[in-house]
Amino acid sequence: MNWTTAVGGLAIGLAACSDLLNVEQRGLITDEQVKQQKLVGALVAAAEGDYHVAFNWVAHSGASSGDEAIFAHVWTPWNEYDERDLTAEGCPHDNCGFGYDWMQRARVTGVRSVQQLKGIQAPDTAIAHALNYAGYSTVLLADYLCQVVLNGGPALEPAVAYDSAIAIFQEAVQRAGGNSYLTNLANVGIARSYLNKNDLDHAIEYAGKVDPAFEAWVRFVDSDNFGDWVNKYNLFHRTTALEFNTALDPSEWATKRDLRVPFLTDSTQPLFSPHPEARRGYFPYTPYSFSTWTSGNKDTIAGRASTRFASGLEARYIIAEASLYGGTGGWTPAQVQAFIDERRTVGGHAAYAGPATTDALAAELQDQRKLDFFFAGYRMPDLIRYKKYHGVDLWPTGPIGGYGFDRNGQPPAATPPWRYGSVECWPLAQSETNTNPNF
């Protein structure tokens, strides 16, 4: 179990478990109690830390797999996400110590941490904290993979994995004992899971339990060590500030502007490219979903830029979407439109003036959601859900973005041949199918 990956998790874990040493006579504290508190903190940190590592990779690779970013790197395996041509075997998805490995390790660490915390009779708040990260690690697998393996079992459909996550979150609520942070965190996870399996009534029910002001962050810190990108600093820092590989697609952003997704608008910039043709894109600044965002900023994404991964804002989006598509107990179309206008104001736009039909409001809501959660790990699961349940296909297709230039930034003499593949979820790794006897 890798406990060194948690950034700030130990302090959070100890805070959640502070009642372990809450005694009136401090002299009665024994060495054994101190050791137990340290163990509790380490187990909580392990569950949170391995989720952070997996989230860091998945949020970035998901942005490249969807329509948030274009990505180009001279180490060609990384480009398989961007080109939507990811395969089950080999790097970057399998057999190179990240990708699928990190996703599965996060869940295993979370589940085992919960088991060990129960075994030493840790405080319920500590167990609830670890349960939440076991739940979110399970959601991560269900959100991105075509099929999911849990605990070395058979391949499952994502809906079954969401059910597993829901059960984990529900136990977290029970053990949270009214702790508002842990309860809100679990209820966002439950609502997200229900939305992504198209159980709209339950999605509305649990999203409605979340404090609108609630926020939870994947915390990162600055580091001068280039190799620390795995577990310390935000991966978007590496691929923008340190080596420019992540950009906004000129075909979408040439005339599009929003305060939540700032970028260098003056010109496109050259990216690293695995192909002979030049590739260019707009250089992104810090987006709204990052802790260092400010309205109108022109700041490169910092290593310390933490990412908002669950929030009351997400819960409100869940209520709005589920209501439009037929969920009961939610909002009227007028309430959804008022919410859209609120989000447009944050982006620097006037109120929505389009049709008030369900399809039109849903399209506008989907665009606002993309802008609010940019680079925060939401977009690819959203694209999957929109197409699977609502018949809305927003996947990038046709010529791969950013190749419409020559080396001087002008239109090329001939159209480059590179076109997007058809991958719309990530496959189970080949190592899983080769070594899992229950597959």
XYZ file of C-alpha atoms in Angstrom:
439
model
C 0.000 0.000 0.000
C 1.463 3.344 -1.022
C 0.888 5.888 1.732
C 3.363 8.457 0.433
C 1.031 9.682 -2.293
C -1.384 11.587 -0.086
C -0.869 15.346 -0.226
C -2.238 16.879 2.896
C -4.338 13.788 3.492
C -2.667 12.876 6.785
C -3.603 16.176 8.363
C -7.165 15.867 7.135
C -7.375 12.297 8.355
C -6.115 13.196 11.798
C -8.544 16.095 11.992
C -11.406 13.764 11.139
C -10.264 11.424 13.893
C -9.513 14.037 16.550
C -11.891 12.494 19.041
C -9.579 9.506 19.390
C -7.498 11.445 21.934
C -10.304 13.594 23.268
C -9.821 12.853 26.974
C -9.989 15.121 29.948
C -6.717 14.009 31.560
C -3.957 14.171 28.995
C -1.650 12.190 31.221
C -3.794 9.127 30.645
C -2.883 9.023 26.942
C -0.835 5.920 26.325
C 1.820 5.165 23.734
C -0.570 2.642 22.251
C -3.221 5.339 21.717
C -0.679 7.544 19.973
C 0.348 4.682 17.715
C -3.294 3.978 16.915
C -3.968 7.604 16.034
C -0.993 7.599 13.674
C -2.216 4.389 12.077
C -5.720 5.803 11.647
C -4.298 8.921 10.031
C -2.093 6.873 7.711
C -4.991 4.679 6.572
C -7.217 7.677 5.872
C -4.351 9.342 4.006
C -3.787 6.212 1.934
C -7.407 6.077 0.781
C -7.444 9.760 -0.111
C -3.940 9.838 -1.551
C -4.301 7.019 -4.048
C -7.583 8.507 -5.250
C -5.771 11.800 -5.825
C -3.099 10.101 -7.927
C -5.689 8.340 -10.086
C -7.816 11.473 -10.382
C -4.802 13.517 -11.514
C -4.178 11.177 -14.426
C -7.799 10.497 -15.333
C -8.912 14.162 -15.304
C -6.126 15.045 -17.726
C -6.447 12.026 -19.996
C -10.232 12.368 -20.002
C -9.910 15.975 -21.139
C -7.827 14.749 -24.060
C -10.193 11.864 -24.822
C -13.201 14.172 -24.925
C -13.631 17.625 -26.418
C -12.026 19.785 -23.717
C -8.453 19.670 -24.973
C -6.176 18.609 -27.744
C -2.964 16.940 -26.681
C 0.249 16.194 -28.532
C 3.409 14.595 -27.216
C 6.576 13.238 -28.761
C 6.154 10.109 -26.625
C 3.477 8.716 -28.881
C 1.547 6.428 -26.467
C 0.162 9.468 -24.635
C -1.512 10.567 -27.857
C -3.782 7.525 -27.957
C -6.183 9.273 -25.565
C -6.286 12.400 -27.689
C -6.726 10.480 -30.937
C -9.519 8.343 -29.422
C -7.620 5.231 -30.428
C -6.830 3.756 -27.009
C -6.196 0.012 -26.851
C -6.275 -2.474 -23.975
C -2.618 -3.405 -24.103
C 0.601 -1.480 -23.609
C 1.324 2.059 -22.515
C -0.170 4.433 -21.667
C -3.211 2.508 -20.442
C -1.564 -0.677 -19.190
C 1.775 -2.173 -18.108
C 3.644 1.046 -17.473
C 2.783 1.820 -13.884
C -0.013 4.322 -14.450
C -3.391 4.668 -16.136
C -5.446 1.555 -15.442
C -3.108 0.527 -12.633
C -3.702 3.790 -10.767
C -7.464 3.575 -11.196
C -7.660 0.056 -9.781
C -5.124 0.710 -7.038
C -7.142 3.678 -5.793
C -10.212 1.527 -5.211
C -8.278 -1.362 -3.686
C -6.464 0.990 -1.304
C -9.730 2.661 -0.341
C -11.522 -0.616 0.357
C -8.597 -2.102 2.286
C -8.180 1.076 4.316
C -11.834 0.834 5.324
C -11.402 -2.798 6.339
C -8.332 -2.046 8.438
C -9.950 0.970 10.083
C -12.897 -1.189 11.086
C -10.507 -3.850 12.348
C -8.817 -1.460 14.779
C -12.169 0.086 15.764
C -11.249 3.531 14.461
C -13.666 6.441 14.933
C -16.651 6.347 12.593
C -15.657 9.679 11.051
C -12.324 8.195 9.974
C -14.077 5.185 8.458
C -16.563 7.509 6.704
C -13.685 9.515 5.248
C -12.043 6.377 3.814
C -15.413 5.081 2.608
C -15.948 8.272 0.633
C -12.681 7.856 -1.232
C -13.350 4.171 -1.815
C -16.674 5.287 -3.291
C -15.195 7.961 -5.523
C -12.505 5.544 -6.713
C -15.265 3.123 -7.693
C -17.107 5.917 -9.520
C -13.896 6.728 -11.382
C -13.802 3.190 -12.789
C -17.493 3.257 -13.719
C -17.216 6.695 -15.297
C -14.431 5.871 -17.745
C -14.209 2.133 -18.360
C -16.343 0.174 -20.822
C -16.537 -2.625 -18.245
C -15.392 -2.726 -14.624
C -13.694 -5.411 -12.566
C -14.168 -5.170 -8.785
C -12.101 -7.239 -6.359
C -10.751 -9.555 -9.052
C -14.236 -10.596 -10.123
C -15.894 -10.827 -13.534
C -16.313 -7.939 -15.927
C -19.320 -5.815 -14.924
C -21.336 -3.170 -16.671
C -20.707 0.372 -15.308
C -24.231 0.487 -13.815
C -23.312 -2.377 -11.471
C -20.163 -0.541 -10.363
C -22.241 2.572 -9.698
C -24.494 0.453 -7.465
C -21.407 -0.662 -5.552
C -20.322 2.962 -5.142
C -23.781 3.968 -3.933
C -23.684 1.310 -1.210
C -20.261 2.538 -0.093
C -21.424 6.159 0.035
C -24.561 5.231 1.950
C -22.452 3.584 4.638
C -20.299 6.713 4.711
C -23.395 8.798 5.454
C -24.371 6.449 8.270
C -20.926 6.601 9.854
C -20.455 10.343 9.325
C -22.687 10.976 12.325
C -23.944 14.272 10.971
C -20.494 15.559 9.951
C -21.547 17.991 7.230
C -18.438 17.699 5.052
C -18.417 13.903 4.965
C -22.180 13.710 4.467
C -22.207 16.245 1.625
C -19.278 14.483 -0.029
C -21.092 11.154 0.084
C -24.400 12.561 -1.149
C -22.731 14.172 -4.175
C -21.210 10.775 -4.971
C -24.587 9.055 -4.636
C -26.329 11.647 -6.814
C -23.594 11.460 -9.474
C -23.786 7.669 -9.541
C -27.563 7.701 -9.947
C -27.358 10.322 -12.706
C -24.739 8.354 -14.620
C -26.909 5.216 -14.494
C -29.951 7.261 -15.517
C -31.892 6.814 -12.282
C -33.149 10.384 -12.410
C -35.540 10.368 -9.452
C -32.871 9.169 -7.027
C -30.321 11.562 -8.568
C -32.627 14.473 -7.752
C -33.373 13.133 -4.270
C -29.731 12.885 -3.181
C -28.535 16.003 -4.972
C -31.203 17.887 -3.048
C -29.539 16.868 0.230
C -26.282 18.677 -0.656
C -25.451 22.130 0.693
C -25.247 24.442 -2.372
C -22.069 26.004 -0.919
C -20.291 22.659 -0.416
C -16.910 22.136 -2.121
C -14.367 19.306 -2.031
C -10.902 19.566 -3.576
C -8.132 17.333 -4.805
C -5.211 19.194 -3.240
C -1.905 19.732 -4.999
C 1.291 21.565 -4.082
C 4.132 23.149 -6.002
C 7.268 21.089 -6.463
C 10.561 21.733 -8.205
C 11.017 18.017 -8.854
C 9.835 17.174 -12.384
C 9.138 13.611 -11.301
C 6.617 14.690 -8.667
C 3.823 15.170 -11.199
C 2.300 11.836 -10.207
C 1.438 12.660 -6.626
C 2.211 16.283 -5.799
C 1.459 18.820 -8.497
C -1.408 19.179 -10.906
C -0.688 17.301 -14.133
C -2.059 20.199 -16.189
C 0.877 22.221 -14.824
C 3.307 19.818 -16.458
C 1.541 19.738 -19.812
C 1.085 23.497 -20.106
C 3.681 25.371 -18.057
C 6.535 22.831 -18.262
C 6.042 21.235 -21.682
C 3.303 22.602 -23.891
C 1.238 19.618 -24.945
C -2.303 20.509 -23.779
C -4.194 23.169 -25.705
C -7.676 24.322 -26.669
C -8.856 23.312 -30.133
C -8.812 26.304 -32.522
C -11.861 24.965 -34.369
C -13.956 25.464 -31.214
C -12.302 28.407 -29.505
C -11.391 30.783 -32.341
C -14.432 32.932 -31.548
C -15.632 31.434 -28.248
C -14.941 33.322 -25.026
C -15.872 32.629 -21.403
C -14.347 33.862 -18.155
C -14.377 30.324 -16.755
C -12.051 29.038 -19.482
C -9.445 31.759 -20.046
C -6.730 31.325 -22.647
C -4.205 33.273 -24.702
C -6.460 34.630 -27.425
C -3.850 36.524 -29.466
C -2.693 33.555 -31.516
C -2.355 29.801 -31.562
C 0.865 28.298 -30.241
C 2.859 25.328 -31.593
C 2.519 22.045 -29.710
C 4.811 19.078 -29.631
C 3.612 16.764 -32.366
C 4.156 13.073 -33.111
C 3.468 13.712 -36.807
C 5.422 15.629 -39.466
C 2.629 18.180 -39.809
C 2.537 21.177 -37.513
C -0.034 21.228 -34.738
C -1.212 24.354 -32.968
C -3.686 25.306 -30.280
C -4.656 28.022 -27.838
C -2.618 28.153 -24.634
C -4.950 27.618 -21.618
C -4.843 29.682 -18.469
C -6.246 28.603 -15.099
C -9.905 27.453 -15.438
C -12.790 28.020 -13.040
C -12.651 24.524 -11.550
C -9.154 25.155 -10.147
C -8.430 26.789 -6.790
C -6.173 29.469 -8.280
C -8.786 30.735 -10.767
C -9.704 34.415 -10.715
C -12.040 36.137 -13.142
C -10.057 37.432 -16.106
C -6.811 35.741 -15.049
C -3.931 35.201 -17.437
C -2.064 32.790 -15.200
C -0.532 29.539 -16.321
C -1.886 26.534 -14.446
C 0.181 26.286 -11.265
C 1.400 23.082 -9.704
C -0.453 24.026 -6.527
C -3.762 24.515 -8.395
C -6.145 22.164 -6.606
C -9.179 20.803 -8.473
C -12.789 20.944 -7.294
C -13.998 17.352 -7.717
C -17.351 17.431 -5.910
C -19.569 20.345 -4.937
C -22.972 21.793 -4.301
C -22.685 23.302 -7.763
C -22.460 19.791 -9.217
C -25.513 18.784 -7.195
C -27.479 21.680 -8.691
C -26.432 20.633 -12.201
C -27.619 17.116 -11.420
C -31.026 18.406 -10.343
C -31.288 20.585 -13.462
C -30.348 17.829 -15.919
C -32.418 15.122 -14.279
C -35.417 17.453 -14.143
C -35.228 18.287 -17.842
C -35.068 14.618 -18.795
C -38.098 13.566 -16.756
C -36.967 13.098 -13.172
C -39.582 13.879 -10.513
C -39.253 16.158 -7.511
C -36.815 18.519 -9.163
C -37.003 21.865 -10.944
C -39.383 23.394 -13.455
C -38.002 24.505 -16.834
C -38.173 28.088 -15.565
C -35.989 27.179 -12.579
C -33.513 25.434 -14.870
C -33.366 28.519 -17.070
C -32.759 30.732 -14.029
C -29.862 28.464 -13.047
C -28.466 28.672 -16.580
C -28.632 32.481 -16.424
C -26.749 32.435 -13.118
C -23.951 30.354 -14.634
C -23.830 32.475 -17.784
C -23.291 35.529 -15.573
C -20.230 33.867 -14.024
C -18.889 33.330 -17.540
C -19.461 36.967 -18.491
C -22.524 36.488 -20.675
C -26.026 37.904 -20.856
C -29.069 35.845 -19.946
C -30.066 32.922 -22.128
C -32.236 34.111 -25.012
C -32.799 30.853 -26.893
C -35.872 28.632 -27.121
C -37.390 27.343 -23.899
C -37.816 23.822 -25.271
C -36.412 20.871 -23.343
C -33.797 20.089 -26.007
C -32.626 23.691 -26.257
C -32.374 24.149 -22.492
C -30.569 20.813 -22.177
C -28.031 21.841 -24.828
C -27.381 25.142 -23.073
C -27.122 23.381 -19.706
C -24.599 20.929 -21.160
C -22.463 23.796 -22.446
C -22.569 25.636 -19.123
C -21.654 22.442 -17.283
C -18.655 21.945 -19.534
C -17.424 25.475 -18.809
C -17.975 25.255 -15.047
C -16.189 21.899 -14.708
C -13.461 22.389 -17.309
C -10.425 20.096 -16.784
C -12.002 18.664 -13.593
C -12.696 15.118 -14.777
C -16.367 15.504 -15.696
C -16.477 15.845 -19.445
C -15.844 12.315 -20.712
C -18.424 10.717 -18.369
C -20.815 13.469 -19.462
C -20.277 12.648 -23.140
C -20.910 8.971 -22.417
C -24.134 9.749 -20.540
C -25.471 12.236 -23.090
C -25.122 9.777 -25.950
C -26.129 6.609 -24.092
C -29.291 7.915 -22.478
C -30.297 11.064 -24.349
C -29.135 10.505 -27.931
C -26.861 13.576 -27.875
C -23.504 12.841 -29.548
C -20.875 15.487 -28.716
C -17.770 13.357 -29.277
C -15.099 14.941 -31.507
C -15.044 13.301 -34.927
C -13.430 13.845 -38.302
C -10.028 15.571 -38.700
C -8.057 15.708 -35.443
C -8.043 19.215 -34.003
C -5.108 21.566 -34.364
C -3.627 20.239 -37.601
C -5.031 22.928 -39.896
C -1.750 24.868 -39.972
C 1.675 24.805 -41.526
C 4.886 25.577 -39.634
C 4.217 29.298 -39.994
C 0.730 29.070 -38.551
C -0.954 29.386 -41.937
C -3.404 26.981 -43.656
C -1.452 23.988 -45.016
C -1.116 23.176 -48.699
C -2.805 19.808 -48.120
C -5.219 18.675 -45.423
C -3.430 16.404 -42.910
C -4.788 12.841 -42.942
C -5.147 12.406 -39.176
C -8.661 11.636 -38.014
C -10.221 10.743 -34.660
C -10.873 7.106 -33.799
C -14.087 5.744 -32.356
C -13.200 4.940 -28.712
C -15.929 6.256 -26.396
C -14.896 4.473 -23.193
C -11.630 2.993 -21.991
C -11.147 -0.776 -22.264
C -10.228 -3.140 -19.472
C -6.454 -3.458 -19.489
C -4.976 -6.498 -21.200
C -3.176 -7.385 -17.970
C -6.594 -7.714 -16.324
C -7.945 -10.057 -18.969
C -4.721 -12.108 -18.964
C -4.370 -12.579 -15.215
C -7.908 -12.471 -13.830
C -9.308 -16.036 -13.791
C -12.839 -14.674 -13.291
C -12.819 -12.498 -16.378
